[in-house]
C-alpha positions as a Python dict, from the first residue, in 0.01 Angstrom:
ca = {
    (1, 'X'): (0, 0, 0),
    (2, 'X'): (287, 123, 217),
    (3, 'X'): (469, 428, 87),
    (4, 'X'): (843, 401, 0),
    (5, 'X'): (914, 652, 276),
    (6, 'X'): (738, 437, 537),
    (7, 'X'): (926, 127, 417),
    (8, 'X'): (1256, 313, 449),
    (9, 'X'): (1174, 424, 802),
    (10, 'X'): (1089, 68, 906),
    (11, 'X'): (1407, -68, 752),
    (12, 'X'): (1619, 196, 921),
    (13, 'X'): (1451, 121, 1253),
    (14, 'X'): (1540, -246, 1225),
    (15, 'X'): (1895, -162, 1121),
    (16, 'X'): (1925, 46, 1439),
    (17, 'X'): (1836, -266, 1637),
    (18, 'X'): (2097, -471, 1448),
    (19, 'X'): (2357, -204, 1517),
    (20, 'X'): (2275, -204, 1889),
    (21, 'X'): (2318, -583, 1904),
    (22, 'X'): (2652, -564, 1722),
    (23, 'X'): (2791, -322, 1982),
    (24, 'X'): (2698, -532, 2285),
    (25, 'X'): (3002, -655, 2481),
    (26, 'X'): (2834, -916, 2702),
    (27, 'X'): (2502, -1094, 2754),
    (28, 'X'): (2403, -863, 3038),
    (29, 'X'): (2408, -566, 2800),
    (30, 'X'): (2160, -719, 2555),
    (31, 'X'): (1844, -601, 2731),
    (32, 'X'): (1983, -254, 2801),
    (33, 'X'): (2096, -207, 2443),
    (34, 'X'): (1751, -293, 2306),
    (35, 'X'): (1534, -130, 2574),
    (36, 'X'): (1385, 147, 2359),
    (37, 'X'): (1442, 7, 2012),
    (38, 'X'): (1239, -315, 2040),
    (39, 'X'): (926, -149, 2176),
    (40, 'X'): (942, 127, 1918),
    (41, 'X'): (994, -97, 1616),
    (42, 'X'): (733, -361, 1699),
    (43, 'X'): (484, -124, 1869),
    (44, 'X'): (466, -347, 2176),
    (45, 'X'): (384, -253, 2532),
    (46, 'X'): (572, -548, 2684),
    (47, 'X'): (876, -741, 2571),
    (48, 'X'): (1169, -931, 2715),
    (49, 'X'): (1472, -1147, 2643),
    (50, 'X'): (1467, -1471, 2841),
    (51, 'X'): (1786, -1678, 2861),
    (52, 'X'): (1729, -2037, 2970),
    (53, 'X'): (2059, -2074, 3154),
    (54, 'X'): (1969, -1789, 3384),
    (55, 'X'): (1771, -2058, 3564),
    (56, 'X'): (1956, -2275, 3824),
    (57, 'X'): (1933, -2568, 3584),
    (58, 'X'): (2070, -2565, 3230),
    (59, 'X'): (1775, -2777, 3118),
    (60, 'X'): (1459, -2608, 2988),
    (61, 'X'): (1270, -2547, 3310),
    (62, 'X'): (906, -2523, 3205),
    (63, 'X'): (793, -2376, 3536),
    (64, 'X'): (1044, -2093, 3501),
    (65, 'X'): (972, -1985, 3143),
    (66, 'X'): (725, -1693, 3111),
    (67, 'X'): (369, -1790, 3019),
    (68, 'X'): (416, -1696, 2655),
    (69, 'X'): (699, -1954, 2627),
    (70, 'X'): (556, -2252, 2815),
    (71, 'X'): (587, -2582, 2633),
    (72, 'X'): (217, -2643, 2709),
    (73, 'X'): (144, -2319, 2523),
    (74, 'X'): (111, -2378, 2145),
    (75, 'X'): (313, -2066, 2060),
    (76, 'X'): (597, -2160, 2293),
    (77, 'X'): (588, -2524, 2187),
    (78, 'X'): (614, -2422, 1821),
    (79, 'X'): (926, -2214, 1898),
    (80, 'X'): (1084, -2486, 2115),
    (81, 'X'): (1024, -2762, 1860),
    (82, 'X'): (1108, -2575, 1540),
    (83, 'X'): (1349, -2300, 1653),
    (84, 'X'): (1130, -2064, 1448),
    (85, 'X'): (930, -1757, 1554),
    (86, 'X'): (552, -1766, 1591),
    (87, 'X'): (262, -1547, 1700),
    (88, 'X'): (-70, -1665, 1841),
    (89, 'X'): (-279, -1606, 1527),
    (90, 'X'): (-39, -1819, 1324),
    (91, 'X'): (-155, -2119, 1529),
    (92, 'X'): (-484, -2032, 1700),
    (93, 'X'): (-804, -1836, 1671),
    (94, 'X'): (-836, -1536, 1906),
    (95, 'X'): (-1089, -1726, 2116),
    (96, 'X'): (-858, -2028, 2142),
    (97, 'X'): (-566, -1808, 2244),
    (98, 'X'): (-767, -1670, 2537),
    (99, 'X'): (-803, -2026, 2660),
    (100, 'X'): (-427, -2027, 2720),
    (101, 'X'): (-374, -1666, 2830),
    (102, 'X'): (-639, -1437, 2976),
    (103, 'X'): (-410, -1142, 3046),
    (104, 'X'): (-522, -818, 2879),
    (105, 'X'): (-158, -711, 2836),
    (106, 'X'): (-93, -1032, 2641),
    (107, 'X'): (-379, -981, 2396),
    (108, 'X'): (-134, -1055, 2114),
    (109, 'X'): (197, -1236, 2161),
    (110, 'X'): (492, -1324, 1943),
    (111, 'X'): (797, -1528, 2041),
    (112, 'X'): (1125, -1595, 1862),
    (113, 'X'): (1417, -1831, 1933),
    (114, 'X'): (1772, -1746, 2036),
    (115, 'X'): (1984, -2043, 1927),
    (116, 'X'): (2345, -2136, 2001),
    (117, 'X'): (2535, -2452, 1908),
    (118, 'X'): (2223, -2622, 1774),
    (119, 'X'): (2010, -2573, 2084),
    (120, 'X'): (1759, -2321, 2211),
    (121, 'X'): (1929, -2098, 2470),
    (122, 'X'): (1666, -1828, 2498),
    (123, 'X'): (1362, -1653, 2357),
    (124, 'X'): (1262, -1301, 2262),
    (125, 'X'): (904, -1241, 2375),
    (126, 'X'): (676, -959, 2257),
    (127, 'X'): (324, -873, 2374),
    (128, 'X'): (64, -613, 2279),
    (129, 'X'): (-214, -491, 2508),
    (130, 'X'): (-583, -530, 2440),
    (131, 'X'): (-707, -293, 2170),
    (132, 'X'): (-387, -313, 1965),
    (133, 'X'): (-363, -488, 1626),
    (134, 'X'): (-249, -848, 1602),
    (135, 'X'): (100, -934, 1481),
    (136, 'X'): (123, -1004, 1108),
    (137, 'X'): (357, -1159, 854),
    (138, 'X'): (581, -852, 839),
    (139, 'X'): (623, -858, 1217),
    (140, 'X'): (712, -1226, 1198),
    (141, 'X'): (971, -1165, 924),
    (142, 'X'): (1129, -884, 1126),
    (143, 'X'): (1139, -1100, 1439),
    (144, 'X'): (1303, -1380, 1242),
    (145, 'X'): (1574, -1142, 1117),
    (146, 'X'): (1623, -1006, 1468),
    (147, 'X'): (1659, -1355, 1618),
    (148, 'X'): (1925, -1440, 1359),
    (149, 'X'): (2129, -1140, 1477),
    (150, 'X'): (2072, -1225, 1844),
    (151, 'X'): (2175, -1587, 1788),
    (152, 'X'): (2487, -1484, 1597),
    (153, 'X'): (2581, -1238, 1870),
    (154, 'X'): (2525, -1502, 2137),
    (155, 'X'): (2763, -1735, 1951),
    (156, 'X'): (3026, -1461, 1939),
    (157, 'X'): (2991, -1378, 2308),
    (158, 'X'): (2998, -1740, 2424),
    (159, 'X'): (3305, -1836, 2221),
    (160, 'X'): (3503, -1515, 2283),
    (161, 'X'): (3826, -1580, 2471),
    (162, 'X'): (3821, -1454, 2830),
    (163, 'X'): (4175, -1322, 2871),
    (164, 'X'): (4089, -1152, 3200),
    (165, 'X'): (4049, -1491, 3370),
    (166, 'X'): (4429, -1528, 3343),
    (167, 'X'): (4487, -1261, 3609),
    (168, 'X'): (4600, -1498, 3886),
    (169, 'X'): (4865, -1675, 3679),
    (170, 'X'): (4965, -1410, 3423),
    (171, 'X'): (5268, -1180, 3465),
    (172, 'X'): (5057, -894, 3325),
    (173, 'X'): (4890, -628, 3535),
    (174, 'X'): (4511, -591, 3547),
    (175, 'X'): (4532, -296, 3306),
    (176, 'X'): (4752, -491, 3065),
    (177, 'X'): (4507, -782, 3074),
    (178, 'X'): (4232, -535, 2991),
    (179, 'X'): (4430, -429, 2684),
    (180, 'X'): (4493, -795, 2594),
    (181, 'X'): (4117, -864, 2612),
    (182, 'X'): (4052, -589, 2358),
    (183, 'X'): (4336, -714, 2138),
    (184, 'X'): (4170, -1058, 2141),
    (185, 'X'): (3849, -893, 2020),
    (186, 'X'): (4036, -758, 1718),
    (187, 'X'): (4047, -390, 1815),
    (188, 'X'): (4322, -163, 1680),
    (189, 'X'): (4551, 43, 1904),
    (190, 'X'): (4342, 351, 1830),
    (191, 'X'): (4017, 172, 1919),
    (192, 'X'): (4169, 33, 2240),
    (193, 'X'): (4289, 379, 2339),
    (194, 'X'): (3942, 523, 2279),
    (195, 'X'): (3775, 255, 2491),
    (196, 'X'): (4022, 287, 2779),
    (197, 'X'): (4060, 666, 2761),
    (198, 'X'): (4433, 651, 2695),
    (199, 'X'): (4643, 763, 2399),
    (200, 'X'): (4726, 539, 2107),
    (201, 'X'): (5096, 570, 2198),
    (202, 'X'): (5020, 451, 2554),
    (203, 'X'): (4861, 140, 2407),
    (204, 'X'): (5163, 86, 2183),
    (205, 'X'): (5407, 116, 2475),
    (206, 'X'): (5194, -111, 2691),
    (207, 'X'): (5195, -377, 2420),
    (208, 'X'): (5574, -360, 2399),
    (209, 'X'): (5599, -424, 2775),
    (210, 'X'): (5346, -706, 2749),
    (211, 'X'): (5538, -870, 2464),
    (212, 'X'): (5859, -859, 2671),
    (213, 'X'): (5691, -1009, 2978),
    (214, 'X'): (5535, -1291, 2777),
    (215, 'X'): (5838, -1341, 2549),
    (216, 'X'): (5629, -1302, 2232),
    (217, 'X'): (5663, -1077, 1928),
    (218, 'X'): (5312, -1051, 1786),
    (219, 'X'): (4956, -978, 1901),
    (220, 'X'): (4816, -1317, 1795),
    (221, 'X'): (5103, -1494, 1972),
    (222, 'X'): (5030, -1297, 2289),
    (223, 'X'): (4658, -1388, 2284),
    (224, 'X'): (4737, -1754, 2226),
    (225, 'X'): (4987, -1761, 2513),
    (226, 'X'): (4740, -1598, 2754),
    (227, 'X'): (4477, -1853, 2657),
    (228, 'X'): (4728, -2131, 2727),
    (229, 'X'): (4793, -1978, 3070),
    (230, 'X'): (4420, -1973, 3138),
    (231, 'X'): (4373, -2337, 3038),
    (232, 'X'): (4668, -2457, 3242),
}
């Protein structure tokens, strides 16, 4: 039986992964933020986040998905069809798995879905080398929790207003648009100042100038007006 101390360490490790995901500002940062934490928590030698729309086509391109995620692969097909994580021993015997993948660095594989707006937009793929233990039910539960956080973060990133795209038509300067972007994300003046390496008072004065330029009197009104500029 696992000791309480070991259980606490595992929980804390997973919480560190959740925290890293929460602090990501864009999709490109996802892999960097999780580089060390994923391998450490799941004891894997190989792992990767694969986003489907990184391919030229927005459709699921079977030839472009890594071997562990191919629709002709039972593990990948399970994930694609059910939007639920799976590992090879959940579906196959070890001998049967080798029929699909002979790579020694994919002795054991586990894949989970990244879902947005009701569709699969990516997968999180984990692999252990030959000689390592197979994935088990605890690994699958942790991957499921992790994929929930990844999917939620993806939804946040893909629906976040992009104020900076208003640069060509907005009366604001590039720096002011940068401040507006952070306002749209819900940051306080102090948090904006910390991110941009300026004082809280500088942020306050900049917002006053921005309000005058846009003829608005509140932060929410400013964000809405910049979004209208972007759309038009």
